[in-house]
Tab-separated table of C-alpha atoms in Angstrom:
chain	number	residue	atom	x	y	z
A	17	UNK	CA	0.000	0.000	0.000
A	18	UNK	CA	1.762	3.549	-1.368
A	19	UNK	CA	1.292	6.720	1.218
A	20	UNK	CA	2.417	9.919	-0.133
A	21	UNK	CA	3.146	13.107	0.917
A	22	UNK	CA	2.993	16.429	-0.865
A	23	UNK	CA	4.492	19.880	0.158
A	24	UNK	CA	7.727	20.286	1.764
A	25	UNK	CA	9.852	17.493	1.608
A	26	UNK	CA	12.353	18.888	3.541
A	27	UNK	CA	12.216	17.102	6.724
A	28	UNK	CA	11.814	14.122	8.177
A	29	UNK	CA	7.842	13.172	8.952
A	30	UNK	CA	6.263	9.907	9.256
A	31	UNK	CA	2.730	8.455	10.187
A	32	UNK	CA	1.006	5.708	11.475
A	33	UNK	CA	-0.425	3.006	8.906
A	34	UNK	CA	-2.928	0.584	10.426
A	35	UNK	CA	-5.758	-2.248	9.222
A	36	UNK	CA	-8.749	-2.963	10.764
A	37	UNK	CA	-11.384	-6.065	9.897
A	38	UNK	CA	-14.331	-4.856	7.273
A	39	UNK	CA	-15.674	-7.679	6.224
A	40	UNK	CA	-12.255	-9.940	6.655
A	41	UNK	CA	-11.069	-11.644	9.242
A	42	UNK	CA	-7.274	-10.705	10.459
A	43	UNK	CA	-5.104	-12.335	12.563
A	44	UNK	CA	-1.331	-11.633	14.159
A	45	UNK	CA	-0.767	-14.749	11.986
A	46	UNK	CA	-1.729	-16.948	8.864
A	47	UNK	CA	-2.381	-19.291	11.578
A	48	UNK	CA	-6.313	-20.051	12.249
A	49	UNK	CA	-9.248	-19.274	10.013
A	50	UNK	CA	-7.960	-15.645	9.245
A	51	UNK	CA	-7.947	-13.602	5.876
A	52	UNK	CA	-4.834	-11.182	6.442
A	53	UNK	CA	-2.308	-10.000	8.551
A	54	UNK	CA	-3.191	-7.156	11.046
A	55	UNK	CA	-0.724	-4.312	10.552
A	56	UNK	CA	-0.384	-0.944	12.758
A	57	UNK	CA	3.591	-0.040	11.610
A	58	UNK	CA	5.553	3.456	11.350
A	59	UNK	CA	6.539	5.236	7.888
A	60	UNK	CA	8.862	7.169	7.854
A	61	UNK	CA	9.969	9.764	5.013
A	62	UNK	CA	13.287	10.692	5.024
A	63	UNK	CA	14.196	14.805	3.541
A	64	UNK	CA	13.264	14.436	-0.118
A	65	UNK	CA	11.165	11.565	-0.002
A	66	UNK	CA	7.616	12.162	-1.321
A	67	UNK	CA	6.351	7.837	-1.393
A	68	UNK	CA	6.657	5.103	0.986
A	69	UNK	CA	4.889	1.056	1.287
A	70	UNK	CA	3.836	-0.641	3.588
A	71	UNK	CA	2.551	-4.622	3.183
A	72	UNK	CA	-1.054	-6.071	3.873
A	73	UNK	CA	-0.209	-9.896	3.957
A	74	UNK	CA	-3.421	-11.995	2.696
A	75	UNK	CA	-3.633	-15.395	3.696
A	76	UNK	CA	-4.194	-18.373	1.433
A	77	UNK	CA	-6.888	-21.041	2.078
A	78	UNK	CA	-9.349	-23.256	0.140
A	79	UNK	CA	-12.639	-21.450	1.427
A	80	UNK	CA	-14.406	-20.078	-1.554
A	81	UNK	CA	-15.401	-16.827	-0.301
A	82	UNK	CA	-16.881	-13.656	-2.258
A	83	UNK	CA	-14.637	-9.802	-2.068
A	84	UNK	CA	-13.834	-9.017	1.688
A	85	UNK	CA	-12.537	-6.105	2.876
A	86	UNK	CA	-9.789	-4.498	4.871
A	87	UNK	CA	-9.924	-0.878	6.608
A	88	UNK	CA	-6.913	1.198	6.097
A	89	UNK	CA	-6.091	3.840	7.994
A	90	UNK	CA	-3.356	6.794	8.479
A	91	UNK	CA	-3.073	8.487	11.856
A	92	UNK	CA	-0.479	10.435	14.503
A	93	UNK	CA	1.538	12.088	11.722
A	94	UNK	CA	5.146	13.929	13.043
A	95	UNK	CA	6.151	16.449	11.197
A	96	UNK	CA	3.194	16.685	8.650
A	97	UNK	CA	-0.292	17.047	9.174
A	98	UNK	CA	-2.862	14.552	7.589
A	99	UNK	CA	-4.877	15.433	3.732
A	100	UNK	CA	-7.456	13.698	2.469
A	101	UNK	CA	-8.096	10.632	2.174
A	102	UNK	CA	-6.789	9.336	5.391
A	103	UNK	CA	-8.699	6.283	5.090
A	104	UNK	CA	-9.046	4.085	2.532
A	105	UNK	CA	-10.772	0.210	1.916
A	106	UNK	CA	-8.709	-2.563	0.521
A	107	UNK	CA	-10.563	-5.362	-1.158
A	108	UNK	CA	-9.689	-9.177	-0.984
A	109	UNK	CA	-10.380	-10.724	-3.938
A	110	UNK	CA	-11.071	-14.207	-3.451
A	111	UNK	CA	-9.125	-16.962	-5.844
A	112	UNK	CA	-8.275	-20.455	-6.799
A	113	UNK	CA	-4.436	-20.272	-5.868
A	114	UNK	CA	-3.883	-23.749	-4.225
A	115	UNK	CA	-1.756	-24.809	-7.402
A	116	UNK	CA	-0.334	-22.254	-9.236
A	117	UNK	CA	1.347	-21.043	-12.301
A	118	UNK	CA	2.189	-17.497	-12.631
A	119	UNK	CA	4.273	-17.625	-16.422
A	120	UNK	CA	2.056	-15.207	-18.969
A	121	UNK	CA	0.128	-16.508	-20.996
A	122	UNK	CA	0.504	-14.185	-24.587
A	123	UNK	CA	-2.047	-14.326	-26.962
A	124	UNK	CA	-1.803	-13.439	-30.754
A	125	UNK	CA	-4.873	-12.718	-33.585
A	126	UNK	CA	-5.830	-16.101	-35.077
A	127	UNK	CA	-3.793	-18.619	-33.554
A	128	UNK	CA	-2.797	-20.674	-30.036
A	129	UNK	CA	-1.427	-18.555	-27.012
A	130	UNK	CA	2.356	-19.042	-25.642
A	131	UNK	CA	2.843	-21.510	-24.245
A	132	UNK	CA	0.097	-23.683	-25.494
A	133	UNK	CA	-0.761	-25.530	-23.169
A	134	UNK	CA	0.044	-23.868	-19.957
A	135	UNK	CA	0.598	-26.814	-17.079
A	136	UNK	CA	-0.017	-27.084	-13.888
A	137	UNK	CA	1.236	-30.281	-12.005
A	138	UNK	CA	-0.189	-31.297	-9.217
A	139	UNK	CA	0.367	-33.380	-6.298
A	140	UNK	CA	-0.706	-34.200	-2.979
A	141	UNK	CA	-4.434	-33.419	-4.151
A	142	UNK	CA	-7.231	-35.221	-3.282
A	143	UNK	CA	-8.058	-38.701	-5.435
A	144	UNK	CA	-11.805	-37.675	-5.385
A	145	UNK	CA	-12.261	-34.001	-6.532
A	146	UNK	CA	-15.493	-32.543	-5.848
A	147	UNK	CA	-15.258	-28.747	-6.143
A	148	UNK	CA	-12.900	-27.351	-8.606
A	149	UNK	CA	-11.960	-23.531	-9.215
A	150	UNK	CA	-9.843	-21.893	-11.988
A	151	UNK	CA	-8.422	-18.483	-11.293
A	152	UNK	CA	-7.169	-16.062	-14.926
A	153	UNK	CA	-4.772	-13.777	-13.223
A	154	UNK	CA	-4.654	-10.449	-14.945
A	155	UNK	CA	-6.092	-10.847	-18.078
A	156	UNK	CA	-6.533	-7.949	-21.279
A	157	UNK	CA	-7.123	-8.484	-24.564
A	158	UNK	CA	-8.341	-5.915	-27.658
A	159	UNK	CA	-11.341	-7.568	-28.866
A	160	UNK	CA	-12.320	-10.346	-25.526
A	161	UNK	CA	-14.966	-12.091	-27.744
A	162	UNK	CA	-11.731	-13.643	-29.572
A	163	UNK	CA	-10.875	-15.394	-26.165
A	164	UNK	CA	-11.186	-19.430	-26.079
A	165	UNK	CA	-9.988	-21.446	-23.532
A	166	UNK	CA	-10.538	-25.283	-22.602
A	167	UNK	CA	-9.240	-27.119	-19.315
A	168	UNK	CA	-8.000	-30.747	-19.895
A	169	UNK	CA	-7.662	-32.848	-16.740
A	170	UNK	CA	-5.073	-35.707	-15.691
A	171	UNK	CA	-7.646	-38.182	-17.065
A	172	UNK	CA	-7.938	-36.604	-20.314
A	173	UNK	CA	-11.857	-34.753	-19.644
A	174	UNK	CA	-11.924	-31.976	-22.302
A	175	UNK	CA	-14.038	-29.172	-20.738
A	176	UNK	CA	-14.249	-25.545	-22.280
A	177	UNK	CA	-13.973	-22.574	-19.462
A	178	UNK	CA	-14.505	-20.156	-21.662
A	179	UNK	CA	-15.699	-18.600	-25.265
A	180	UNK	CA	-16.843	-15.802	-27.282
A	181	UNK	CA	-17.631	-13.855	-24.258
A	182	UNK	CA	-16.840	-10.161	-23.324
A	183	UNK	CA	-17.936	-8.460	-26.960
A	184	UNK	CA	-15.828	-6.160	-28.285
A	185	UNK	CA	-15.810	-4.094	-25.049
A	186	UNK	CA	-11.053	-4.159	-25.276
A	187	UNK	CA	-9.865	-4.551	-21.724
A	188	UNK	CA	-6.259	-2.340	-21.250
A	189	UNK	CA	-3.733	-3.898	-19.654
A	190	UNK	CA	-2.995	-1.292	-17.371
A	191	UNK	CA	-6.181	-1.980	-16.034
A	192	UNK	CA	-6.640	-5.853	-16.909
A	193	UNK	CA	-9.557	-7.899	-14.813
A	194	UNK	CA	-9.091	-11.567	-12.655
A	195	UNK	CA	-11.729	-14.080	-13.496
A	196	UNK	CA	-12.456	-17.129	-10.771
A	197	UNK	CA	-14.516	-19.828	-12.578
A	198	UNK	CA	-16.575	-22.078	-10.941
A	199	UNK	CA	-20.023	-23.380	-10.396
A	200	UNK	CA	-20.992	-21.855	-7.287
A	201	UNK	CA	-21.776	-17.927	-7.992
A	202	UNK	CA	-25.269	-17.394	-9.996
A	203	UNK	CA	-23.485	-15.126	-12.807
A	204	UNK	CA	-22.519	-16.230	-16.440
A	205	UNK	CA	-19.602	-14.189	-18.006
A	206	UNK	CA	-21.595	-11.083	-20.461
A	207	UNK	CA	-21.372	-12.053	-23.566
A	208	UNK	CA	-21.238	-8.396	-24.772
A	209	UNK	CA	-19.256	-7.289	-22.201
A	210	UNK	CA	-17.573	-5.888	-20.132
A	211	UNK	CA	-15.372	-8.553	-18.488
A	212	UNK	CA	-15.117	-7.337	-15.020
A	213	UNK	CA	-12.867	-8.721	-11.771
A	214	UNK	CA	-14.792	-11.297	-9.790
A	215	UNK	CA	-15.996	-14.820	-9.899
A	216	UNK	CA	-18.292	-16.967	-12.515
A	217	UNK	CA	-19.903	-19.705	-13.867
A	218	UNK	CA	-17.610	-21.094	-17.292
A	219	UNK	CA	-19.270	-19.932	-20.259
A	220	UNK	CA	-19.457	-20.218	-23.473
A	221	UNK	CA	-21.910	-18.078	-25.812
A	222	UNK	CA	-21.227	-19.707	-29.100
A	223	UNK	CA	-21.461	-23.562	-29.050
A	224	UNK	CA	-20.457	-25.788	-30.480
A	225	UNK	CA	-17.173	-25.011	-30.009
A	226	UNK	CA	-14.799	-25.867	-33.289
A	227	UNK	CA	-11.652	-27.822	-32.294
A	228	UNK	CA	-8.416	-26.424	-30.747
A	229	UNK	CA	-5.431	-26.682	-32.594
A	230	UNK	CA	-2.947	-29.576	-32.216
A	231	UNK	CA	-1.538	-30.663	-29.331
A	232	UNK	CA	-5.063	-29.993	-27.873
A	233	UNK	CA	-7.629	-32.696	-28.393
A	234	UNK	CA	-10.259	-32.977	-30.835
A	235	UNK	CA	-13.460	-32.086	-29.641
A	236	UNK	CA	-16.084	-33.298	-28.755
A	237	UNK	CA	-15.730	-30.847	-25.613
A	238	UNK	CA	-17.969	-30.350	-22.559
A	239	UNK	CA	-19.453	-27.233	-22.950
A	240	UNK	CA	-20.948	-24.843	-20.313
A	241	UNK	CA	-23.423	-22.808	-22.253
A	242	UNK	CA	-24.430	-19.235	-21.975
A	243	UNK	CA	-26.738	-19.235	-18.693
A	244	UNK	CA	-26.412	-19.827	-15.393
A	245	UNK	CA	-29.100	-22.734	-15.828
A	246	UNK	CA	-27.411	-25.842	-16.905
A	247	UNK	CA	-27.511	-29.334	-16.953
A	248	UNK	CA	-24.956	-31.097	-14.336
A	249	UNK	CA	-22.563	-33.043	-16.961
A	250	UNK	CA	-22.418	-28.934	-18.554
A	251	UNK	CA	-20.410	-27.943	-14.876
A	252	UNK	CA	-16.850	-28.170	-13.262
A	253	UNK	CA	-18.670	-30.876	-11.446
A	254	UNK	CA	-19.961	-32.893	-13.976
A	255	UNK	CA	-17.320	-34.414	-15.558
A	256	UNK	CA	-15.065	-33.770	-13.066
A	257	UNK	CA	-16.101	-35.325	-10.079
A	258	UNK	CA	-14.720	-38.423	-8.363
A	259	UNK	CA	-11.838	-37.932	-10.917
A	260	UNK	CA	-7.765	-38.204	-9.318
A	261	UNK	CA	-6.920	-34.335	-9.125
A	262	UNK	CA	-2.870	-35.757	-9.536
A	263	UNK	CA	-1.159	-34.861	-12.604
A	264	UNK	CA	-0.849	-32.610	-15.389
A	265	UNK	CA	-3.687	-30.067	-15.734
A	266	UNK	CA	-3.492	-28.272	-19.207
A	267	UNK	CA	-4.772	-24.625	-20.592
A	268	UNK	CA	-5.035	-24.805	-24.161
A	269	UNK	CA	-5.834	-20.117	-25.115
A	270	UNK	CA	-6.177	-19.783	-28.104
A	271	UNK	CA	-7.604	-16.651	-30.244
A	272	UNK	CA	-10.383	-17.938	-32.546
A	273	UNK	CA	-10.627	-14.883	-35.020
A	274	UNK	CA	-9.272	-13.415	-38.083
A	275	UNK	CA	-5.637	-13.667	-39.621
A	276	UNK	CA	-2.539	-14.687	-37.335
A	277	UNK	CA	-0.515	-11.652	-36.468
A	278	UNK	CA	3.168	-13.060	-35.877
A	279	UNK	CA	4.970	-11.817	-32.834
A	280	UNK	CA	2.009	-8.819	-32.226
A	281	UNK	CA	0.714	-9.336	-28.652
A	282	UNK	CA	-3.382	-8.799	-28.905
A	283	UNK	CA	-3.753	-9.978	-25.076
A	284	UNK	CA	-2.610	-12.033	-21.779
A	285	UNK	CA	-3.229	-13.513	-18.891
A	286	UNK	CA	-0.583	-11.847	-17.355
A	287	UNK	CA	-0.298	-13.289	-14.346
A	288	UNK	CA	-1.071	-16.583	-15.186
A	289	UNK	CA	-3.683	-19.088	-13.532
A	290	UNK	CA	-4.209	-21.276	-11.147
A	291	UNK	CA	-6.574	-24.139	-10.308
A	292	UNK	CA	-8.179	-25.625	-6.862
A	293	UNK	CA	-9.047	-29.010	-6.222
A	294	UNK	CA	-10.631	-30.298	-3.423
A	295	UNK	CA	-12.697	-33.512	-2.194
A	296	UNK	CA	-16.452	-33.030	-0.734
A	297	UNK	CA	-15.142	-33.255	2.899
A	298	UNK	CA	-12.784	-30.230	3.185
A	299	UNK	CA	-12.149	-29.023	6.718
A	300	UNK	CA	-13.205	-25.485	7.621
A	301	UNK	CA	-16.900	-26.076	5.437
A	302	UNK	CA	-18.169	-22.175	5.453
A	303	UNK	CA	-22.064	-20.656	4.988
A	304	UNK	CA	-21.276	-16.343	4.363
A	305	UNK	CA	-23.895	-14.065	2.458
A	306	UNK	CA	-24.894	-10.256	3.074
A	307	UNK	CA	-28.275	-8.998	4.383
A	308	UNK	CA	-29.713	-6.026	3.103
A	309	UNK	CA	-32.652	-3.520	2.970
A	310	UNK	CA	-34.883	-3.122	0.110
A	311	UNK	CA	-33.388	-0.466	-1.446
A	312	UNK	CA	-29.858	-2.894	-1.348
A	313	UNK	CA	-28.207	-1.044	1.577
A	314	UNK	CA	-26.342	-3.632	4.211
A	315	UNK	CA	-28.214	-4.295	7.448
A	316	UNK	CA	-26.338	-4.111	10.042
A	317	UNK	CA	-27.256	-6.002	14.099
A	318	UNK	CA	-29.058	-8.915	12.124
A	319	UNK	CA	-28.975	-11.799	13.745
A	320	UNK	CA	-28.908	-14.729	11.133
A	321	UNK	CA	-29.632	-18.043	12.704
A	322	UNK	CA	-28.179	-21.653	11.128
A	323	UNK	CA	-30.260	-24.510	12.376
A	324	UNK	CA	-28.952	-28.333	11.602
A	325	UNK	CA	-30.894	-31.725	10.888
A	326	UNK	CA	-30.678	-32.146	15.036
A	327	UNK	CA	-32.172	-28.818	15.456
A	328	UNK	CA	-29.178	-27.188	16.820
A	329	UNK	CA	-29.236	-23.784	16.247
A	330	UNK	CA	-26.044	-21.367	15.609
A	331	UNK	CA	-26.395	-17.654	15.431
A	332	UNK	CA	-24.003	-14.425	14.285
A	333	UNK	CA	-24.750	-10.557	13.709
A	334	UNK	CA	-24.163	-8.801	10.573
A	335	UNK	CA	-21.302	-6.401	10.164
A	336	UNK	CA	-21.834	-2.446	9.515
A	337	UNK	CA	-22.292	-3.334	5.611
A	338	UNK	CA	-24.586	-6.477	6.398
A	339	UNK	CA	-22.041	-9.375	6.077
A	340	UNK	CA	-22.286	-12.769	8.091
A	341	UNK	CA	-20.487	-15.497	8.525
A	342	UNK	CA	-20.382	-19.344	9.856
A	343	UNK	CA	-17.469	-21.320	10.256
A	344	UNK	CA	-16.450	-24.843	10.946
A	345	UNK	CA	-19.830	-26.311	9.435
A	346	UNK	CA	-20.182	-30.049	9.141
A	347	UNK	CA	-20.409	-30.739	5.285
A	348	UNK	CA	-22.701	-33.671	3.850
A	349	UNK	CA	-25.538	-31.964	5.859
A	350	UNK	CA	-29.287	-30.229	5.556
A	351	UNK	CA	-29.949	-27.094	7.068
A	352	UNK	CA	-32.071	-23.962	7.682
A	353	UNK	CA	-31.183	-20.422	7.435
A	354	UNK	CA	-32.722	-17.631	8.244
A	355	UNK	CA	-32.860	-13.465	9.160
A	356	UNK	CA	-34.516	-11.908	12.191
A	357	UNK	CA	-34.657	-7.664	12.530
A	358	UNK	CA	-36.493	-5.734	14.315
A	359	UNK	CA	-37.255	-3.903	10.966
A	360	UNK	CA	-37.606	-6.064	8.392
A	361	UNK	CA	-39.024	-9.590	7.409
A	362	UNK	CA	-37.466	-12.119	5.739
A	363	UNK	CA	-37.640	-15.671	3.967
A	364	UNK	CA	-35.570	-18.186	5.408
A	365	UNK	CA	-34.078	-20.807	3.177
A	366	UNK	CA	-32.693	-24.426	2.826
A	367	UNK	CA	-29.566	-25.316	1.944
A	368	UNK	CA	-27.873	-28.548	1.132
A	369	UNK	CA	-24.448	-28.055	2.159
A	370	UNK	CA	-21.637	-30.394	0.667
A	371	UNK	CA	-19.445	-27.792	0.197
A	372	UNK	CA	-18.415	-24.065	1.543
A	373	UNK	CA	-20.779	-21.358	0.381
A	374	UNK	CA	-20.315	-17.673	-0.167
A	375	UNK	CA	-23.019	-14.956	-1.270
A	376	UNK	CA	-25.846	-16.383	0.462
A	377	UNK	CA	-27.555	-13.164	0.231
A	378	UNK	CA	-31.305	-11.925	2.106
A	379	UNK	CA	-33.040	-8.974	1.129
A	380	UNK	CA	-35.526	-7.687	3.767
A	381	UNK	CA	-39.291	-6.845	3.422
A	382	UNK	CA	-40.871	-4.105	4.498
């Protein structure tokens, strides 16, 4: 995180950068169900000196979890007085980054990406996958629509992520966008665009897809479709499940339009991908949503109650922006959630819960 100072540089100053929870959980540690690092540390500026950093350190773990946040604050400056803002919000965004790789991934007009494929060995993964999540890390491109991309697993399933998505809407890579696909959000990549940050189902808005170039396979390939509604051998899950997660997983980008362009970079996933794999009984099984008003503001002092198959009931209270969550759930199980407020009414739902879930969202009633 950059502070900066304007002015007179001529002297020393310095200030107090600190972190408090928003909607994330921090620690003094990675150790424990946490989401970052508390930090409360002095910068200093030495004469001359107009920019310093200081680090937030997020914490990696397999919960999939939707943007959390992180209050930053500047306070008890020496030697300067405080502008505007002093504050600031840092947002986590939430990815598939238990196996990674981080080489680029270039992509010219017409023909397969370098490298083609991009691999990602794994081991130590579960035998049995049940929830799967690819992460693009970074990605731009002139013309997304272009964009094709299929996942091949150890065992040879052939299942396109992504296609003709994104319209014609160019992404800049000084600003480029981080896709998570999986099945769990309710939200289908545009197929006009704009590709924005944030997580999805796979889509593909053009079917059926033709076949990658060699050393991809031929198709046949699973394909997701364009809306969220889908069949279950058209998800992640589908064909995936029960599968050995060990071995070679391959990216096969290519760009599917027009004439190839030798040695002219169109777009990238800059920072590479990653994938996560894990079986239906992962530890630390989490239930997190937001509650909010009618008019979509958070609700804050809601108590949302979690009731199991026994009848045993577990309760928390919303944050300031209306977020809630439960921890250390018991997967493989039935259960009941619902909203009380003093203000507001709401529905309460039932959830089959095999696996963590994130944006389990309530919207009151007046």
């Amino acid at each position: 995180i950059t502070v900066v100072r304007g002015g007179d540089l001529s002297e020393n100053s310095s200030v107090t950068a600190s972190t408090s929870d928003g909607t994330a959980t921090g620690g003094t540690s990675c150790l424990g169900v946490v989401d970052y690092v508390r930090v409360s540390q002095l910068v200093t500026f030495a004469p001359g000196i107009s920019s310093q950093t200081f680090n937030v350190t997020l914490c990696s773990d397999v919960a999939a979890e939707s943007f959390e946040t992180v209050n930053l604050t500047l306070s008890a400056p020496t030697g300067a007085s405080l502008a505007s803002p002093a504050t600031a919000v840092l947002s986590i965004n939430d990815t598939a980054n238990q196996f990674l790789n981080r080489t680029a991934i270039s992509m010219t007009t017409g023909a397969p990406a370098t490298p083609y494929p991009s691999v990602i060995t794994v081991s130590g993964a579960t035998s049995d996958v049940f929830r799967i999540r690819v992460t693009l890390y970074d990605l731009y491109h002139v013309f997304p629509d272009n964009i094709d991309i299929l996942l091949v697993g150890p065992t040879g399933i052939k299942y396109v992520l992504m296609g003709d998505t994104g319209g014609a809407i160019s992404i800049n890579p000084n600003s480029p966008v981080t896709l998570t696909l999986w099945d769990q959000p309710n939200a289908v990549l545009p197929d006009n665009g704009p590709l924005t940050t944030g997580a999805f189902n796979p889509t593909t808005c053009e079917m059926p897809v033709s076949n990658f170039p060699a050393p991809a396979p031929a198709g046949p390939y699973v394909e997701p479709g364009c809306s969220p509604t889908r069949q279950t051998n058209q998800t992640l899950f589908g064909p995936f499940a029960s599968s050995n997660a060990n071995g070679d997983w391959q990216l096969f980008v290519r760009d599917d339009n027009g004439t190839e362009s030798l040695n002219v970079v169109t777009g990238e996933i800059a920072g590479g991908w990653g994938i996560e794999l894990l079986p239906s009984t992962a530890a630390g099984v989490e239930v997190s949503g937001r509650v909010s008003t009618p008019d979509g503001r958070g609700l804050r002092n809601a108590t949302v109650s979690l009731i199991d198959n026994q009848g045993v009931r577990r309760t928390v209270t919303t944050s300031s922006f209306g977020y809630y969550r439960f921890e250390d759930i018991e997967a493989d199980g039935t259960y009941i959630i619902g909203v009380s407020s003093k203000r507001y009414r709401f529905g309460s739902r039932v959830i089959q819960l095999l696996d963590s879930l994130s944006d389990v969202d309530f919207v009151g009633i007046e």
